[in-house]
Short mmCIF file of C-alpha atoms and ligand atoms in Angstrom, two decimals:
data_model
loop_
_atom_site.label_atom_id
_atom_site.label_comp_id
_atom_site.label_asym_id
_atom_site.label_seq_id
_atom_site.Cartn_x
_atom_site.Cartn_y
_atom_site.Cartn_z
CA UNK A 1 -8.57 46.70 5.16
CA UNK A 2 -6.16 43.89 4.38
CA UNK A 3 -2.50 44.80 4.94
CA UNK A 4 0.57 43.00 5.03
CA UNK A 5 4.39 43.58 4.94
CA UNK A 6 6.99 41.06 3.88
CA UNK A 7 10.81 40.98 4.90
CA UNK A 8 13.55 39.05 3.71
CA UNK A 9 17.02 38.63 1.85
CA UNK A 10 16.89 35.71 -0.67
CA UNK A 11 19.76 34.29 1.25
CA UNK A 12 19.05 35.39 4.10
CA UNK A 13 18.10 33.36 7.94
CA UNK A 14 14.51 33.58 7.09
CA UNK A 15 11.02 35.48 5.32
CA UNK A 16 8.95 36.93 7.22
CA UNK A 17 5.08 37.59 7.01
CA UNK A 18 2.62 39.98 8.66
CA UNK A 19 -0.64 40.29 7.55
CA UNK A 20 -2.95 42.78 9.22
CA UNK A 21 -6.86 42.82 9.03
CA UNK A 22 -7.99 39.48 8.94
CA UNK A 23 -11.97 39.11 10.90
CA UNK A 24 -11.27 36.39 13.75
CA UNK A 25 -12.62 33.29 13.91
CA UNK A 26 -10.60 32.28 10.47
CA UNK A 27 -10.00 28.68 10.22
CA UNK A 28 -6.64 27.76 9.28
CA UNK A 29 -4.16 25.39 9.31
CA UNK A 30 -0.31 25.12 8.89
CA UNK A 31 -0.50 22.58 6.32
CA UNK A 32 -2.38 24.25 4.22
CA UNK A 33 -0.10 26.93 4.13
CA UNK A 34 2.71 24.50 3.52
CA UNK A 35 0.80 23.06 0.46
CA UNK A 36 0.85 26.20 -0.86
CA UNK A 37 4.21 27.10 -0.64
CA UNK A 38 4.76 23.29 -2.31
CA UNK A 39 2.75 24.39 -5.23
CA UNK A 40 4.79 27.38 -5.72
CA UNK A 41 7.79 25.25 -5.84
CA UNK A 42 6.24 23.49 -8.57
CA UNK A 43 7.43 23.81 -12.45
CA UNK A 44 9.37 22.22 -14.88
CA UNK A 45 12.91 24.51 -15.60
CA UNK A 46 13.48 25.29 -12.03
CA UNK A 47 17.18 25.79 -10.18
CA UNK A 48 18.43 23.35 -8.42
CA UNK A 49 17.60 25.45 -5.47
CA UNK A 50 14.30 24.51 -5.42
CA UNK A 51 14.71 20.43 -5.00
CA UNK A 52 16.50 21.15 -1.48
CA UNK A 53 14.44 24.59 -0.10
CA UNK A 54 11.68 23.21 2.17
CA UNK A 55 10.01 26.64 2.94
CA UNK A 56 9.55 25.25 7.13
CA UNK A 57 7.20 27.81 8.30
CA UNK A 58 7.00 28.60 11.70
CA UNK A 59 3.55 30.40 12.64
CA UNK A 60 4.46 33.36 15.39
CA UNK A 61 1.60 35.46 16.16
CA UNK A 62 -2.01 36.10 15.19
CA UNK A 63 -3.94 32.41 15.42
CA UNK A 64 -4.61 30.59 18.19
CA UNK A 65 -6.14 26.74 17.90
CA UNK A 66 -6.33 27.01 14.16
CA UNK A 67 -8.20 30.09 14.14
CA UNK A 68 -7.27 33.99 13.77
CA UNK A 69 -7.81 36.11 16.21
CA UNK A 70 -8.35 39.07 14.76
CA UNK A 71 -4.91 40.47 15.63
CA UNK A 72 -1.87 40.48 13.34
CA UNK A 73 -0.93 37.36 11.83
CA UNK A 74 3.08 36.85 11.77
CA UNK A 75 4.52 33.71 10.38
CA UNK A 76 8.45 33.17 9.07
CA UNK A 77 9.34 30.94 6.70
CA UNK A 78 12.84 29.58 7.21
CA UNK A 79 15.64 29.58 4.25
CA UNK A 80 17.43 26.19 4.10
CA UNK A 81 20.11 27.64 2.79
CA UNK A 82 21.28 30.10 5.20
CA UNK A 83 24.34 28.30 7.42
CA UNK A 84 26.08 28.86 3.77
CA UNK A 85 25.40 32.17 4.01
CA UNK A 86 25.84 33.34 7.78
CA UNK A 87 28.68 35.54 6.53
CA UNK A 88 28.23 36.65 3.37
CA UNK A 89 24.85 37.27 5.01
CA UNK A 90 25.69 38.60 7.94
CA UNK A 91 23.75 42.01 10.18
CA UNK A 92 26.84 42.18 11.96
CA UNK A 93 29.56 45.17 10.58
CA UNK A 94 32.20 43.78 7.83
CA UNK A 95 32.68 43.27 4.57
CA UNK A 96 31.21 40.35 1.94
CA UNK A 97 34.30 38.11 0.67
CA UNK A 98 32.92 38.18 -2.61
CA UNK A 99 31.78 41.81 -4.21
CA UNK A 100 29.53 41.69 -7.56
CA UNK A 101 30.38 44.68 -9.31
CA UNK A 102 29.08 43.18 -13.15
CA UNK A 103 25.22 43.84 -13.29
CA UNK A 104 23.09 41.66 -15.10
CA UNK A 105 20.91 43.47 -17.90
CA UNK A 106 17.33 43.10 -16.95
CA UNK A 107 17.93 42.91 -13.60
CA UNK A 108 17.33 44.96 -11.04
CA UNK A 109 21.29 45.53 -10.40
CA UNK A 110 22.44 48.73 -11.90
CA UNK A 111 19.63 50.66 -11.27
CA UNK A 112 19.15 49.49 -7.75
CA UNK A 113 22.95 50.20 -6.96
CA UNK A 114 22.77 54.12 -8.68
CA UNK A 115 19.70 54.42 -6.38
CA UNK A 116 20.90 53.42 -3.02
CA UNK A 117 24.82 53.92 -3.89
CA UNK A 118 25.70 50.41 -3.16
CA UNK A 119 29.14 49.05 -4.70
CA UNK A 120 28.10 45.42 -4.23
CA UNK A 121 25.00 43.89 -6.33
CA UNK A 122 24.26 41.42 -3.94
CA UNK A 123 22.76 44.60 -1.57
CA UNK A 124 20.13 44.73 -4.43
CA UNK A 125 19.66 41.65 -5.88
CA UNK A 126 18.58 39.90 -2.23
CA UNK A 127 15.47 41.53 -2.23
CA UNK A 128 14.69 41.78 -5.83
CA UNK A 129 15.04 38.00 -6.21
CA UNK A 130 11.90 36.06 -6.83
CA UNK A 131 12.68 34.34 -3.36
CA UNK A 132 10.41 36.86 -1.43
CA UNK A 133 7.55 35.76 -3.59
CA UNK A 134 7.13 33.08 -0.52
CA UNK A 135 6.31 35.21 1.75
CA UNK A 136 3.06 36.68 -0.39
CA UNK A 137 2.10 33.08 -1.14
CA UNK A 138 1.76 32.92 2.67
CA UNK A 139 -0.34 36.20 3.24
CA UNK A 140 -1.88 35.30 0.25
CA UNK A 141 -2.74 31.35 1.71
CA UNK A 142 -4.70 33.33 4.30
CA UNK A 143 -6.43 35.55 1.46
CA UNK A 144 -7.86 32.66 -0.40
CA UNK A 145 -9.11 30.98 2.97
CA UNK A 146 -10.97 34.12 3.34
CA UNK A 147 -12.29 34.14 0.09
CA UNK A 148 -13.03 30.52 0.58
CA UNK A 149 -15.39 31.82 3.34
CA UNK A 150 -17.84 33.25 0.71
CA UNK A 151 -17.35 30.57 -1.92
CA UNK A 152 -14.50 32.40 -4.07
CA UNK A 153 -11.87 30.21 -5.74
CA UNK A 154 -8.66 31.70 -7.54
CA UNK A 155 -6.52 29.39 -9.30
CA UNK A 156 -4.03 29.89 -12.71
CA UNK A 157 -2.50 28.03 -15.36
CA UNK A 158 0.07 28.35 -17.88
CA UNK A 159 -0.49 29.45 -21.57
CA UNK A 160 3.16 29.95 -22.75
CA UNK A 161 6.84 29.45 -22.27
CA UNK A 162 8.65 30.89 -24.92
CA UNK A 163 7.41 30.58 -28.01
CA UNK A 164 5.22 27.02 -27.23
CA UNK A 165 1.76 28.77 -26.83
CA UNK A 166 -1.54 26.58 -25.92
CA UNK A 167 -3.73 27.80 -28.57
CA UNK A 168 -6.73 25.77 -26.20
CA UNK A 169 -9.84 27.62 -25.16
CA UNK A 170 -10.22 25.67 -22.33
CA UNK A 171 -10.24 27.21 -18.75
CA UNK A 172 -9.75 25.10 -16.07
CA UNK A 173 -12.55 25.20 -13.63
CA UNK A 174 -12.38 24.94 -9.40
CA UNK A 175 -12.03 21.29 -9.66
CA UNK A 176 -9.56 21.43 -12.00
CA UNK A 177 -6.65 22.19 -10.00
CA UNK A 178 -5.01 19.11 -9.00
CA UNK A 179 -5.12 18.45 -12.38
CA UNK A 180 -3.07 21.48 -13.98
CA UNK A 181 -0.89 21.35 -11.16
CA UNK A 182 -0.22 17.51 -12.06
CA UNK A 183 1.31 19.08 -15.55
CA UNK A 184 5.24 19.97 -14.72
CA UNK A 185 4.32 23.49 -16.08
CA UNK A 186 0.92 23.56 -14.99
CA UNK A 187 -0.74 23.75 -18.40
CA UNK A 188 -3.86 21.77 -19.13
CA UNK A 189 -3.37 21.07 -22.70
CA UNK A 190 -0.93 18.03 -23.31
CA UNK A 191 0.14 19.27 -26.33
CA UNK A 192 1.07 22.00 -25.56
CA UNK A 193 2.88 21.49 -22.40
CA UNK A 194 4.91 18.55 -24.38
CA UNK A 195 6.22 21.78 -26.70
CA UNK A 196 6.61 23.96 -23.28
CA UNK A 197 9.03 21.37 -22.00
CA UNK A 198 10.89 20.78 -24.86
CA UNK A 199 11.47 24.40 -25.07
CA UNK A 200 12.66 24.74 -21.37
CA UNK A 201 15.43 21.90 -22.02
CA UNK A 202 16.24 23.49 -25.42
CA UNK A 203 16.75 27.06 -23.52
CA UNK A 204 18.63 25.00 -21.00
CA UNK A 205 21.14 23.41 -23.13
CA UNK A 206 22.35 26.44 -23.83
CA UNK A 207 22.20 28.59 -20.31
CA UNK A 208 19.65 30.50 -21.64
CA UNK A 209 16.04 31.57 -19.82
CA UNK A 210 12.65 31.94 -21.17
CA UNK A 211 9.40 33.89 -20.16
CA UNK A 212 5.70 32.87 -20.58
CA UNK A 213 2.45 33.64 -19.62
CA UNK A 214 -0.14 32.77 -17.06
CA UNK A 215 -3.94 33.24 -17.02
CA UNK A 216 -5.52 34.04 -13.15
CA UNK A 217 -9.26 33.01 -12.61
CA UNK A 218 -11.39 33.93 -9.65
CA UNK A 219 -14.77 31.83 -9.69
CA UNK A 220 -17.41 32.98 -7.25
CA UNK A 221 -16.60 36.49 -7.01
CA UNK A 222 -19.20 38.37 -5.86
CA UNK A 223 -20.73 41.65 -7.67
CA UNK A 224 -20.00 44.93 -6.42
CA UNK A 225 -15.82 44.56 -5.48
CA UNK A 226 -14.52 47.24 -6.50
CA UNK A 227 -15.78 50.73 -8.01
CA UNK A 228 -16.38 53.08 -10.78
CA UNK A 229 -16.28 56.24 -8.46
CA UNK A 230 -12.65 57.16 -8.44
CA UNK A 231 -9.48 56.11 -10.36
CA UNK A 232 -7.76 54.22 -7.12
CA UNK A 233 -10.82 52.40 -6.36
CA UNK A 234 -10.95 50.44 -9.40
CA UNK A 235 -10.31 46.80 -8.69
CA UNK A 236 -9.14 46.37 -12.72
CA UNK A 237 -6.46 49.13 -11.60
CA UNK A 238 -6.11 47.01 -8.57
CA UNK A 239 -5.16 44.25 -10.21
CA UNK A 240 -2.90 45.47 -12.77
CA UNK A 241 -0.61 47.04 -9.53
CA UNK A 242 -0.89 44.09 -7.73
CA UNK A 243 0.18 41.72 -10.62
CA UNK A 244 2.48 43.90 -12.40
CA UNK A 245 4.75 43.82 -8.84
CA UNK A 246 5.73 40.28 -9.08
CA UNK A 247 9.18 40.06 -10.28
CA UNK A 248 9.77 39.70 -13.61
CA UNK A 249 6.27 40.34 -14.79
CA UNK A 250 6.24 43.13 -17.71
CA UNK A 251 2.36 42.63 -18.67
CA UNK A 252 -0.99 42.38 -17.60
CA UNK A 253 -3.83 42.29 -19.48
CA UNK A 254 -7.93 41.89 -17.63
CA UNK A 255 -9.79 39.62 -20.27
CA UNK A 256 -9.07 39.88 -23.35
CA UNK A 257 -8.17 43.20 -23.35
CA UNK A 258 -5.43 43.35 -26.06
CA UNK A 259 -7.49 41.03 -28.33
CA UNK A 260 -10.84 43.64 -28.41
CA UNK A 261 -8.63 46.81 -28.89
CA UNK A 262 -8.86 45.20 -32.33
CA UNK A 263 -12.34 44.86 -32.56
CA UNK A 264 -15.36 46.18 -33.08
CA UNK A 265 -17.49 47.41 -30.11
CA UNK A 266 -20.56 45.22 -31.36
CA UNK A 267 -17.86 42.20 -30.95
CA UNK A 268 -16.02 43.44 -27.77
CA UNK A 269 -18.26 43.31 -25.21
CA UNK A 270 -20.36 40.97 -22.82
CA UNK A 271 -23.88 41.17 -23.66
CA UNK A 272 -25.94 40.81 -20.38
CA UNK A 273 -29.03 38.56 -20.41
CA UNK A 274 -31.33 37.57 -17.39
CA UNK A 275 -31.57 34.33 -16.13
CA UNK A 276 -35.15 34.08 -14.63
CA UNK A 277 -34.75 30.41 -13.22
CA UNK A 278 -32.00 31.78 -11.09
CA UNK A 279 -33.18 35.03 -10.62
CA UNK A 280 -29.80 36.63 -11.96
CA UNK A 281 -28.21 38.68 -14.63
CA UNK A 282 -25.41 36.82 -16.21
CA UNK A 283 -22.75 37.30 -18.99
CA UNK A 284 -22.56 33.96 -21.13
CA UNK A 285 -18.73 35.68 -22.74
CA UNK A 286 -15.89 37.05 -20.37
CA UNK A 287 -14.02 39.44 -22.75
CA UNK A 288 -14.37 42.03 -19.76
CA UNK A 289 -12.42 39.78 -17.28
CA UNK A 290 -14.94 40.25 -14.82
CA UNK A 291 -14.94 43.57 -14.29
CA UNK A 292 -16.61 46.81 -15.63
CA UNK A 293 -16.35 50.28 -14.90
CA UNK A 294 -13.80 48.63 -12.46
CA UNK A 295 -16.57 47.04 -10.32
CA UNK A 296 -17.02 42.89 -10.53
CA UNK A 297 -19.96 41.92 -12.68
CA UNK A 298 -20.44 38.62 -10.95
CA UNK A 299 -18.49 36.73 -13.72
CA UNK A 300 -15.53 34.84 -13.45
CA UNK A 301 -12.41 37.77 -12.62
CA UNK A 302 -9.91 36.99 -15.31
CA UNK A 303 -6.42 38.19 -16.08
CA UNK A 304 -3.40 37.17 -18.26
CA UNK A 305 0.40 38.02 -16.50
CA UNK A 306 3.44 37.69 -19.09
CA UNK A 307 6.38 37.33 -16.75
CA UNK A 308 9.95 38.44 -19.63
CA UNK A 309 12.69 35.54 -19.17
CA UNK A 310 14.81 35.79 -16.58
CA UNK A 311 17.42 37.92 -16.35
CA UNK A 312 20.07 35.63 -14.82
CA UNK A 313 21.36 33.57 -17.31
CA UNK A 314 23.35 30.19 -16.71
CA UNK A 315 25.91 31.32 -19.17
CA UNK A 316 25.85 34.99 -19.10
CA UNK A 317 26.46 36.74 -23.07
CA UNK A 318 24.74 40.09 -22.51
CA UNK A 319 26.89 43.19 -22.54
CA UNK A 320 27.70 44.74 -19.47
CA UNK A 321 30.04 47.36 -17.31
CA UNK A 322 31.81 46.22 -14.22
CA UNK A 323 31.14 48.98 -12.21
CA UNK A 324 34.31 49.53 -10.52
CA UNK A 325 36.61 49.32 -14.06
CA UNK A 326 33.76 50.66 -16.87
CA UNK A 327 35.03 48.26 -18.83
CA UNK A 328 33.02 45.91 -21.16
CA UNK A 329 32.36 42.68 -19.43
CA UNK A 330 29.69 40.08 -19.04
CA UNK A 331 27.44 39.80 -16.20
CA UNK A 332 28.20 37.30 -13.40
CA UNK A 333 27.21 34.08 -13.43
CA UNK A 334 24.44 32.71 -10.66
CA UNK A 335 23.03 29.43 -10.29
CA UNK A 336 19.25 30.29 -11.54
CA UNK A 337 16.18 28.89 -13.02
CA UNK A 338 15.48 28.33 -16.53
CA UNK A 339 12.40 29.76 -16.33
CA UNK A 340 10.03 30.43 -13.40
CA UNK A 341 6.61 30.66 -14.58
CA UNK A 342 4.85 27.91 -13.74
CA UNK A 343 5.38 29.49 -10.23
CA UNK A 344 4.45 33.07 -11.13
CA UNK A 345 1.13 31.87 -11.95
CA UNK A 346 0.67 30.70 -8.37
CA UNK A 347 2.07 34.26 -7.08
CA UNK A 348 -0.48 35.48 -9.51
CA UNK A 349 -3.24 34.04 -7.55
CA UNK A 350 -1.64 34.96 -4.78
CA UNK A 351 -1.79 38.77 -5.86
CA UNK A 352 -5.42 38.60 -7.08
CA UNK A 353 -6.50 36.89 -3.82
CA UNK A 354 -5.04 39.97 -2.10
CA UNK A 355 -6.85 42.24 -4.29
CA UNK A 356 -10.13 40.63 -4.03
CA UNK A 357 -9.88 39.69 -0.46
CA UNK A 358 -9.09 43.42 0.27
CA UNK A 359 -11.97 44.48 -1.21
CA UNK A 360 -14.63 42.03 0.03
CA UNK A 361 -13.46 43.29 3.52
CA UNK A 362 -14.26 46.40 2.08
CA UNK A 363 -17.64 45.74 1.29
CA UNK A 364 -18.80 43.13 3.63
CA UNK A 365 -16.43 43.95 6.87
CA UNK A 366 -16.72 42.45 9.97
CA UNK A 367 -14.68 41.40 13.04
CA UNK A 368 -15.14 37.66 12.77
CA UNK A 369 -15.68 35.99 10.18
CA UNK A 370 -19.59 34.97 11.29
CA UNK A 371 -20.14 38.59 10.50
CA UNK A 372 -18.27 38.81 7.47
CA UNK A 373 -20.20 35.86 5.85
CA UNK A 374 -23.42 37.33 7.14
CA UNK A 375 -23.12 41.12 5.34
CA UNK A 376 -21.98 39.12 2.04
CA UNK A 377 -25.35 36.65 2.31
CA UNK A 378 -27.26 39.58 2.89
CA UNK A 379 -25.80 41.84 0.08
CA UNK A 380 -25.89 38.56 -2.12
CA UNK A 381 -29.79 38.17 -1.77
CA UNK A 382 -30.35 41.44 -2.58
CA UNK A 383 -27.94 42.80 -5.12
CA UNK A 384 -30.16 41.29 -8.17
CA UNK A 385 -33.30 43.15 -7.16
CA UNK A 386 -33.68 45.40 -9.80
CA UNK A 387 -32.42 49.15 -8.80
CA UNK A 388 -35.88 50.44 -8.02
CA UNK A 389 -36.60 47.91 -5.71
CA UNK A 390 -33.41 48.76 -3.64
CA UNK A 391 -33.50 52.61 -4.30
CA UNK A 392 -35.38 54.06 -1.39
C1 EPS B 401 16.29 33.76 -7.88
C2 EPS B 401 17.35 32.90 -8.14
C3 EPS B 401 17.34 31.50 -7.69
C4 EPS B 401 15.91 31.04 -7.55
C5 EPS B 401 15.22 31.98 -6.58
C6 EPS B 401 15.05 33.30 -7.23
O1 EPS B 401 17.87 31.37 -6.39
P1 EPS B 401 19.39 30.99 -6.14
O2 EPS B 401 20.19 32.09 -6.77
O3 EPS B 401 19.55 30.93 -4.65
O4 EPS B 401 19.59 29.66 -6.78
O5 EPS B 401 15.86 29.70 -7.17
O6 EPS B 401 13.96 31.53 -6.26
C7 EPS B 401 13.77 31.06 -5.00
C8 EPS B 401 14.72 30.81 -4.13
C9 EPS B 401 12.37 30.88 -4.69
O7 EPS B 401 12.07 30.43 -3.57
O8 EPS B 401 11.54 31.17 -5.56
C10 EPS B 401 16.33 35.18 -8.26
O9 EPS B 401 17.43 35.70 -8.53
O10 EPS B 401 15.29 35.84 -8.32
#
């Protein structure tokens, strides 16, 4: 079992990271980790924020010589920004100078401050801000090098801001990545990324925000994560949970599962063949996503996040209540992105490496990672004997 916790106020002195359930004997590095948190800061239509946060990580507990040990892995990632915000910040008793009592619509303000009874938006909107998304690109850094360990690959890439969509049926592969995350909004066709752009500066003129969408692909992914035997142990169910928790994201679809609602079930599914030069059964289409009967097939895992635009807008016109007076106002104003989705789709893969990386441990288990590899190679040769053969 794969578990990990993450702390942190946007603006507060740091993130922090604990991820529990890693098999020792995991290679890994500080820079990669640092790459990945780069790639997050990635995208066209970003604050200004993210041209001076460097993300410094500092790893605490849990690897020794560039391997895990088995034991908790605790890392913090520092927030440049925090000697502005040592007061307004501060654990000690006292009071904030500077009290938001005008909730932004969309946000998770008002409903945060009925729930806890807090006066002051700021005690919500610390942890509700996309900031924390850091820390799971850490615990999820470790994810993928597990997954790495038994040749899975999750990457992303954008297919909409606003209303630019890439209308491409093009999937990047595993060797594709440098290339999509060459494109300012990580989208592989030019075209279309030239229109995404555009759109971000036009929303921009005009302090507005836009949303988009990003598609999540796991090559490699063995069959058999996952399971049809009860409604929690679904990984499609899995996935949905894990996605739909990154902020901002109001959809998530596995496949193309909005697209064969409308069709018919001759058209909607994956017919299975058998490949007898590889001694497999494969799926040439991937309208399932990967996954049926919430177990992986052995295809490519596939699934589409729409992240709404943000809800902070640089020049706030949505109605409002200050809290305090009830009277009609507009929200406050907050330096903010225009839109942050080129960097949702790396949380996304961040979420799905969780997912899957949960659920290989599941399967193949292990306390280092020698054993690990071995129970997948072993299931791996076998799983495409037919049934009888591995029925006792
Ligand atoms: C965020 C608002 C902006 C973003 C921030 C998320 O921060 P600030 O208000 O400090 O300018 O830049 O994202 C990050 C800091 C990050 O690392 O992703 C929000 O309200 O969610």
């Amino acid at each position: 079992m794969l578990r990990y916790l993450t702390a942190g106020e946007s603006h507060g002195k740091s993130l922090v990271v604990i991820v529990e359930g890693l098999p020792a004997g995991l290679r890994i590095e500080q820079s990669e980790i640092t790459g990945e948190l780069g790639r997050r800061r990635l995208g066209y239509g970003r604050g200004p924020r993210m041209r001076f946060e460097q993300d410094e990580i500092e790893m605490l507990a849990g690897v020794r010589h560039g391997r895990t040990l088995g034991s908790p892995v605790a890392i913090e990632i520092a927030n440049t920004e925090w000697p502005k915000w040592v007061e307004e910040m501060s654990p000690a008793p006292g009071r904030p100078a500077k009290i938001l009592t005008a909730p932004r619509p969309g946000h998770a303000d008002l409903a945060g401050m009925q729930k806890y009874g807090f006066g002051d938006a700021r005690d919500v909107l610390e942890r509700a801000s996309a900031r924390e998304t850091a820390a799971r690109v850490v615990a999820g850094c470790l994810a993928k090098a597990l997954l790495a360990e038994i040749g899975v690959a999750v990457l992303s890439h954008i297919t909409a801001i606003g209303s630019a969509v890439s209308t491409s049926s093009v999937r990047p592969g595993v060797d594709d990545l440098d290339r999509v995350d060459a494109s300012e909004v990580r989208c592989i066709d030019v075209a279309a990324a030239e229109r995404m752009v555009a759109a971000i500066k036009a929303a921009a003129k005009v302090g507005d925000s836009l949303g988009g969408v990003a598609e999540v692909i796991a090559y490699g992914v063995p069959v058999g994560l996952g399971s049809h035997v009860h409604w929690d142990r679904k990984i499609d169910g899995m996935l949905a949970q894990a996605l739909m928790s990154i902020q901002a994201v109001k959809g998530v679809e596995i496949g193309d599962g909005f697209t064969i609602a409308h069709q018919l079930g001759s058209e909607a599914h994956d017919a299975i063949f058998y490949d007898e030069h590889d001694d497999r059964y494969i799926r040439e289409t991937t309208r399932a996503g990967g996954v049926e009967g919430g177990i992986t097939t052995g295809g490519p895992v596939i699934a589409h996040v729409a992240m709404k635009p943000l809800a902070t807008l640089n020049r706030p016109t949505l109605h409002t209540v200050d809290v305090v007076t009830k009277e009609d106002t507009v929200s406050f104003k907050e330096r903010t992105d225009v839109t942050a989705v080129p960097a949702m789709g790396v949380v996304a893969e961040t979420m799905m490496s969780l997912v899957l990386a949960n659920e290989a441990l599941r399967k193949f288990g292990g306390d280092s990672i020698a054993e690990f590899t071995r129970n997948h190679r072993a299931f791996v040769e076998t799983c495409n004997a037919t049934p009888s053969a591995v029925t006792p």
